[in-house]
Amino acid sequence: MKKVITGDHAVAIGAKLSRVEVVPAYPITPQTLIIEHIADFVNDGEMDTKFLTMESEHSVMSAAAAAEAAGARVFTATSSQGLAFMHEMVYATAPLRLPVVMANANRTLGGPPGIWCEYNDSMGVRDSGWLQVYVEDNQEALDMVIQAYRIAEDKRVLLPVMPCLDGFVLTHTVEPVDIPEQQDVDSFLPPYEPDVILDPSRPAMIGTFMPAEYIMELRRQTAGAVESAKSVIQEVNDDFTRRFGRDYGGLIDTYRIDDAEVALVTMGTVTSTSRQVVDELRQEGEKVGLVKLRFFRPFPSEELKKALKDTGAVGVVDRSLSFIGGGQAFNETRSALYGLSIPIINHLAGLGGRDVTEWQIRKMFELTLRAAKGENVNTVNWHNTRGESV
Amino acid sequence: MFELRFHGRGGQGAVMAAQTLAEAAVIEGNYAVAFPFFGAERRGAPVLAFARIDSKKIYSKTQVYSPDCVVVLDDSLLDTIDMVAGLKANGSVVINSRDKPEDIDLGKEITTAAVDATSVALEILKAPITNTAILGALAKTTGIVKIESIEEAIKRRFGEKLGANVGERNALAARTAY
């Protein structure tokens, strides 16, 4: 069944179809519509779920971790300052191997305060052990909530997953979304059956104080789980494709990359607009392509290298800033491509929610093509920015 | 691809109008998207919304810069906002106004349609919420969607949120303005 719905509505339906059992919630724009829709579903008897209105995001993640430890399938959603406020508990969840799924509506992390799309909020927890996936349309937002549970609860992974969707650009945009049938989701996603749960009849503790004597091994286990997620993500993607007919590619997706002389690496909705620009430039005779960086954790280093090794230059688009020159996606992609002797440049655009237009993406391709020809191009390029813009 | 920009004030339902238009286009088998551009949301402040309609999937996730049609829910905005900015030469403007189209100065020769959506809304809905009435006028002026699809989309969206009766009355407002 197709419905014309917002990205937030799609995420809420994804949680409903995943039969989540506990939803601790706290509102924050532009995520609020997600928990409002879930509150409606619960109120209308469409969802058999414990809906908890918490007093802060820190309490949301505390409750999420506790409910997950007690064996429940848990969902919540947050954004920006809300994610910052729960930072401490976000870091607690992954090493405890609690497969919570939390959607993040990407939003500027103040100051200065702003409500529009930027990735600095979720980038701030990229080293927490959570897996992160960035989506480009509302269909993918819904589908990735369902896939997130299969990945998170896999015994080879057991890590929390954060599907990230662009604030307003998806959260508040309506477009047609194909709603999967409940029975099809049920056969794709079996009930959560943890091996170990908190149970008053068999007293145990988790999350206890841990001295240096043990913690190195625990860190290594968490790192190993993030690494094992790579093959699980691919398996889950392939199984989803077989059952639902939609193939997102797994860790990365590529578009017209096979004979591309240059490629952009994009995340989120910039990918969608860039697909159109790639088509236009191809018609004009330019051999350009696209790699969509879907998962930021685990980071798809090998996949990026394989996809980009035959290009003449790579431009990485960032919607967030790391103060070592350029954005996080750029710096991590450049590390992944270490050893390839091609120019790798950074395009900063859309910070604070500034619209990323077709003409800006054209400019990104133009600069990357110039870099491929050996021209002197800046490593970090600020697009559509007052002052020293490109 | 047909692109639209909606101008209104917070509370008049510009966002809901854009969403309902998208739903009407999808009912007819097309692809459509609609989205708001929020400032700091508050009742009475100028609000922008956009919509795109095409026969195939729309990939562009940017704002609309050269619309085929501009819809104005509140003619008091004409004094402060350039309504025809970026409007295509063969585009059109649909305005909620008591004035005749030839008396409305947009600073440019452009196909203009005026409908007294406020009176229609006050009479049928007993509230000055003009978004459904103006969709009737939009269907008439542009022909981009059929009035029957608008009525169906209104019944679905408003009916789902506010009850079948509200849906019916809003569909009637659109039909009356049409």
mmCIF file of N, CA, C and O in Angstrom, chain A residues 12-62:
data_model
loop_
_atom_site.group_PDB
_atom_site.id
_atom_site.type_symbol
_atom_site.label_atom_id
_atom_site.label_comp_id
_atom_site.label_asym_id
_atom_site.label_seq_id
_atom_site.Cartn_x
_atom_site.Cartn_y
_atom_site.Cartn_z
ATOM 1 N N ALA A 12 8.007 6.134 12.121
ATOM 2 C CA ALA A 12 7.060 5.635 13.128
ATOM 3 C C ALA A 12 6.397 4.341 12.651
ATOM 4 O O ALA A 12 6.228 3.386 13.424
ATOM 5 N N ILE A 13 6.040 4.289 11.378
ATOM 6 C CA ILE A 13 5.436 3.070 10.827
ATOM 7 C C ILE A 13 6.460 1.930 10.842
ATOM 8 O O ILE A 13 6.129 0.779 11.144
ATOM 9 N N GLY A 14 7.723 2.260 10.562
ATOM 10 C CA GLY A 14 8.787 1.253 10.619
ATOM 11 C C GLY A 14 8.889 0.641 12.016
ATOM 12 O O GLY A 14 9.045 -0.568 12.173
ATOM 13 N N ALA A 15 8.770 1.496 13.045
ATOM 14 C CA ALA A 15 8.830 1.007 14.431
ATOM 15 C C ALA A 15 7.609 0.145 14.738
ATOM 16 O O ALA A 15 7.713 -0.899 15.387
ATOM 17 N N LYS A 16 6.450 0.571 14.233
ATOM 18 C CA LYS A 16 5.224 -0.203 14.464
ATOM 19 C C LYS A 16 5.333 -1.591 13.821
ATOM 20 O O LYS A 16 5.046 -2.608 14.460
ATOM 21 N N LEU A 17 5.779 -1.604 12.565
ATOM 22 C CA LEU A 17 5.897 -2.877 11.849
ATOM 23 C C LEU A 17 6.946 -3.789 12.495
ATOM 24 O O LEU A 17 6.879 -5.008 12.370
ATOM 25 N N SER A 18 7.925 -3.186 13.184
ATOM 26 C CA SER A 18 8.958 -3.974 13.867
ATOM 27 C C SER A 18 8.475 -4.496 15.217
ATOM 28 O O SER A 18 9.243 -5.113 15.953
ATOM 29 N N ARG A 19 7.222 -4.215 15.547
ATOM 30 C CA ARG A 19 6.606 -4.673 16.800
ATOM 31 C C ARG A 19 7.476 -4.331 18.008
ATOM 32 O O ARG A 19 7.792 -5.202 18.835
ATOM 33 N N VAL A 20 7.871 -3.067 18.112
ATOM 34 C CA VAL A 20 8.687 -2.670 19.269
ATOM 35 C C VAL A 20 7.816 -2.741 20.519
ATOM 36 O O VAL A 20 6.617 -2.508 20.481
ATOM 37 N N GLU A 21 8.450 -3.092 21.627
ATOM 38 C CA GLU A 21 7.694 -3.347 22.860
ATOM 39 C C GLU A 21 7.741 -2.195 23.849
ATOM 40 O O GLU A 21 6.823 -2.027 24.655
ATOM 41 N N VAL A 22 8.823 -1.412 23.801
ATOM 42 C CA VAL A 22 8.951 -0.275 24.712
ATOM 43 C C VAL A 22 9.459 0.938 23.928
ATOM 44 O O VAL A 22 10.402 0.817 23.139
ATOM 45 N N VAL A 23 8.819 2.096 24.124
ATOM 46 C CA VAL A 23 9.272 3.346 23.512
ATOM 47 C C VAL A 23 9.347 4.431 24.593
ATOM 48 O O VAL A 23 8.338 5.034 24.942
ATOM 49 N N PRO A 24 10.550 4.669 25.149
ATOM 50 C CA PRO A 24 10.694 5.834 26.019
ATOM 51 C C PRO A 24 10.892 7.057 25.118
ATOM 52 O O PRO A 24 11.653 6.986 24.145
ATOM 53 N N ALA A 25 10.203 8.160 25.417
ATOM 54 C CA ALA A 25 10.196 9.258 24.451
ATOM 55 C C ALA A 25 10.347 10.626 25.110
ATOM 56 O O ALA A 25 9.907 10.840 26.243
ATOM 57 N N TYR A 26 10.980 11.509 24.377
ATOM 58 C CA TYR A 26 11.034 12.921 24.756
ATOM 59 C C TYR A 26 11.043 13.716 23.445
ATOM 60 O O TYR A 26 11.763 13.380 22.529
ATOM 61 N N PRO A 27 10.214 14.764 23.343
ATOM 62 C CA PRO A 27 10.100 15.457 22.059
ATOM 63 C C PRO A 27 11.259 16.407 21.768
ATOM 64 O O PRO A 27 11.807 17.009 22.689
ATOM 65 N N ILE A 28 11.655 16.493 20.510
ATOM 66 C CA ILE A 28 12.540 17.573 20.049
ATOM 67 C C ILE A 28 12.372 17.707 18.537
ATOM 68 O O ILE A 28 12.414 16.714 17.807
ATOM 69 N N THR A 29 12.200 18.947 18.086
ATOM 70 C CA THR A 29 12.122 19.225 16.650
ATOM 71 C C THR A 29 13.441 18.847 16.000
ATOM 72 O O THR A 29 14.481 19.136 16.591
ATOM 73 N N PRO A 30 13.457 18.243 14.818
ATOM 74 C CA PRO A 30 12.338 17.856 13.962
ATOM 75 C C PRO A 30 11.974 16.360 14.075
ATOM 76 O O PRO A 30 11.426 15.814 13.139
ATOM 77 N N GLN A 31 12.242 15.797 15.229
ATOM 78 C CA GLN A 31 11.952 14.383 15.435
ATOM 79 C C GLN A 31 10.563 14.174 16.015
ATOM 80 O O GLN A 31 10.004 13.071 15.942
ATOM 81 N N THR A 32 9.984 15.209 16.601
ATOM 82 C CA THR A 32 8.778 15.078 17.422
ATOM 83 C C THR A 32 7.634 14.327 16.734
ATOM 84 O O THR A 32 6.904 13.576 17.375
ATOM 85 N N LEU A 33 7.500 14.533 15.417
ATOM 86 C CA LEU A 33 6.402 13.847 14.707
ATOM 87 C C LEU A 33 6.527 12.329 14.829
ATOM 88 O O LEU A 33 5.531 11.612 14.802
ATOM 89 N N ILE A 34 7.750 11.817 14.970
ATOM 90 C CA ILE A 34 7.939 10.365 15.090
ATOM 91 C C ILE A 34 7.232 9.863 16.344
ATOM 92 O O ILE A 34 6.396 8.960 16.294
ATOM 93 N N ILE A 35 7.564 10.480 17.482
ATOM 94 C CA ILE A 35 6.971 9.967 18.722
ATOM 95 C C ILE A 35 5.498 10.348 18.833
ATOM 96 O O ILE A 35 4.733 9.650 19.488
ATOM 97 N N GLU A 36 5.097 11.433 18.161
ATOM 98 C CA GLU A 36 3.657 11.761 18.148
ATOM 99 C C GLU A 36 2.871 10.686 17.401
ATOM 100 O O GLU A 36 1.799 10.264 17.837
ATOM 101 N N HIS A 37 3.399 10.264 16.256
ATOM 102 C CA HIS A 37 2.715 9.206 15.502
ATOM 103 C C HIS A 37 2.684 7.907 16.310
ATOM 104 O O HIS A 37 1.676 7.210 16.330
ATOM 105 N N ILE A 38 3.805 7.584 16.980
ATOM 106 C CA ILE A 38 3.827 6.358 17.789
ATOM 107 C C ILE A 38 2.827 6.466 18.940
ATOM 108 O O ILE A 38 2.096 5.514 19.237
ATOM 109 N N ALA A 39 2.755 7.643 19.568
ATOM 110 C CA ALA A 39 1.776 7.850 20.647
ATOM 111 C C ALA A 39 0.358 7.612 20.116
ATOM 112 O O ALA A 39 -0.477 6.999 20.792
ATOM 113 N N ASP A 40 0.095 8.092 18.898
ATOM 114 C CA ASP A 40 -1.228 7.853 18.271
ATOM 115 C C ASP A 40 -1.469 6.360 18.070
ATOM 116 O O ASP A 40 -2.548 5.853 18.383
ATOM 117 N N PHE A 41 -0.470 5.659 17.525
ATOM 118 C CA PHE A 41 -0.615 4.213 17.265
ATOM 119 C C PHE A 41 -0.933 3.471 18.569
ATOM 120 O O PHE A 41 -1.784 2.591 18.603
ATOM 121 N N VAL A 42 -0.204 3.831 19.629
ATOM 122 C CA VAL A 42 -0.412 3.153 20.915
ATOM 123 C C VAL A 42 -1.810 3.480 21.440
ATOM 124 O O VAL A 42 -2.568 2.602 21.852
ATOM 125 N N ASN A 43 -2.166 4.762 21.373
ATOM 126 C CA ASN A 43 -3.471 5.208 21.867
ATOM 127 C C ASN A 43 -4.621 4.541 21.105
ATOM 128 O O ASN A 43 -5.646 4.189 21.685
ATOM 129 N N ASP A 44 -4.421 4.366 19.794
ATOM 130 C CA ASP A 44 -5.492 3.793 18.963
ATOM 131 C C ASP A 44 -5.486 2.263 18.977
ATOM 132 O O ASP A 44 -6.239 1.636 18.227
ATOM 133 N N GLY A 45 -4.612 1.671 19.777
ATOM 134 C CA GLY A 45 -4.575 0.217 19.871
ATOM 135 C C GLY A 45 -3.921 -0.474 18.691
ATOM 136 O O GLY A 45 -4.015 -1.687 18.531
ATOM 137 N N GLU A 46 -3.212 0.316 17.841
ATOM 138 C CA GLU A 46 -2.546 -0.292 16.677
ATOM 139 C C GLU A 46 -1.183 -0.866 17.051
ATOM 140 O O GLU A 46 -0.578 -1.608 16.276
ATOM 141 N N MET A 47 -0.669 -0.465 18.215
ATOM 142 C CA MET A 47 0.662 -0.900 18.648
ATOM 143 C C MET A 47 0.571 -1.390 20.082
ATOM 144 O O MET A 47 0.080 -0.652 20.949
ATOM 145 N N ASP A 48 1.035 -2.627 20.321
ATOM 146 C CA ASP A 48 1.038 -3.174 21.677
ATOM 147 C C ASP A 48 2.381 -2.826 22.305
ATOM 148 O O ASP A 48 3.303 -3.641 22.320
ATOM 149 N N THR A 49 2.501 -1.595 22.774
ATOM 150 C CA THR A 49 3.795 -1.050 23.164
ATOM 151 C C THR A 49 3.664 -0.240 24.447
ATOM 152 O O THR A 49 2.688 0.477 24.633
ATOM 153 N N LYS A 50 4.662 -0.366 25.313
ATOM 154 C CA LYS A 50 4.717 0.477 26.505
ATOM 155 C C LYS A 50 5.331 1.807 26.096
ATOM 156 O O LYS A 50 6.498 1.867 25.708
ATOM 157 N N PHE A 51 4.539 2.870 26.132
ATOM 158 C CA PHE A 51 5.006 4.212 25.744
ATOM 159 C C PHE A 51 5.297 5.005 27.010
ATOM 160 O O PHE A 51 4.400 5.235 27.818
ATOM 161 N N LEU A 52 6.559 5.388 27.191
ATOM 162 C CA LEU A 52 6.967 6.063 28.423
ATOM 163 C C LEU A 52 7.339 7.515 28.129
ATOM 164 O O LEU A 52 8.248 7.767 27.344
ATOM 165 N N THR A 53 6.629 8.459 28.725
ATOM 166 C CA THR A 53 7.016 9.863 28.552
ATOM 167 C C THR A 53 8.027 10.198 29.644
ATOM 168 O O THR A 53 7.701 10.211 30.822
ATOM 169 N N MET A 54 9.258 10.449 29.215
ATOM 170 C CA MET A 54 10.355 10.646 30.170
ATOM 171 C C MET A 54 10.564 12.136 30.433
ATOM 172 O O MET A 54 10.030 12.986 29.728
ATOM 173 N N GLU A 55 11.403 12.444 31.438
ATOM 174 C CA GLU A 55 11.607 13.848 31.795
ATOM 175 C C GLU A 55 12.805 14.472 31.092
ATOM 176 O O GLU A 55 13.023 15.661 31.175
ATOM 177 N N SER A 56 13.594 13.667 30.366
ATOM 178 C CA SER A 56 14.726 14.218 29.614
ATOM 179 C C SER A 56 15.257 13.134 28.693
ATOM 180 O O SER A 56 14.920 11.963 28.837
ATOM 181 N N GLU A 57 16.102 13.547 27.764
ATOM 182 C CA GLU A 57 16.702 12.564 26.859
ATOM 183 C C GLU A 57 17.665 11.631 27.598
ATOM 184 O O GLU A 57 17.820 10.479 27.223
ATOM 185 N N HIS A 58 18.338 12.159 28.616
ATOM 186 C CA HIS A 58 19.237 11.304 29.399
ATOM 187 C C HIS A 58 18.435 10.148 29.999
ATOM 188 O O HIS A 58 18.855 8.982 29.968
ATOM 189 N N SER A 59 17.233 10.458 30.490
ATOM 190 C CA SER A 59 16.366 9.421 31.053
ATOM 191 C C SER A 59 15.818 8.508 29.962
ATOM 192 O O SER A 59 15.595 7.318 30.192
ATOM 193 N N VAL A 60 15.592 9.063 28.777
ATOM 194 C CA VAL A 60 15.115 8.240 27.660
ATOM 195 C C VAL A 60 16.104 7.115 27.392
ATOM 196 O O VAL A 60 15.732 5.940 27.300
ATOM 197 N N MET A 61 17.388 7.471 27.270
ATOM 198 C CA MET A 61 18.362 6.432 26.923
ATOM 199 C C MET A 61 18.615 5.496 28.109
ATOM 200 O O MET A 61 18.873 4.307 27.925
ATOM 201 N N SER A 62 18.492 6.021 29.347
ATOM 202 C CA SER A 62 18.608 5.146 30.518
ATOM 203 C C SER A 62 17.488 4.111 30.497
ATOM 204 O O SER A 62 17.720 2.909 30.699
#
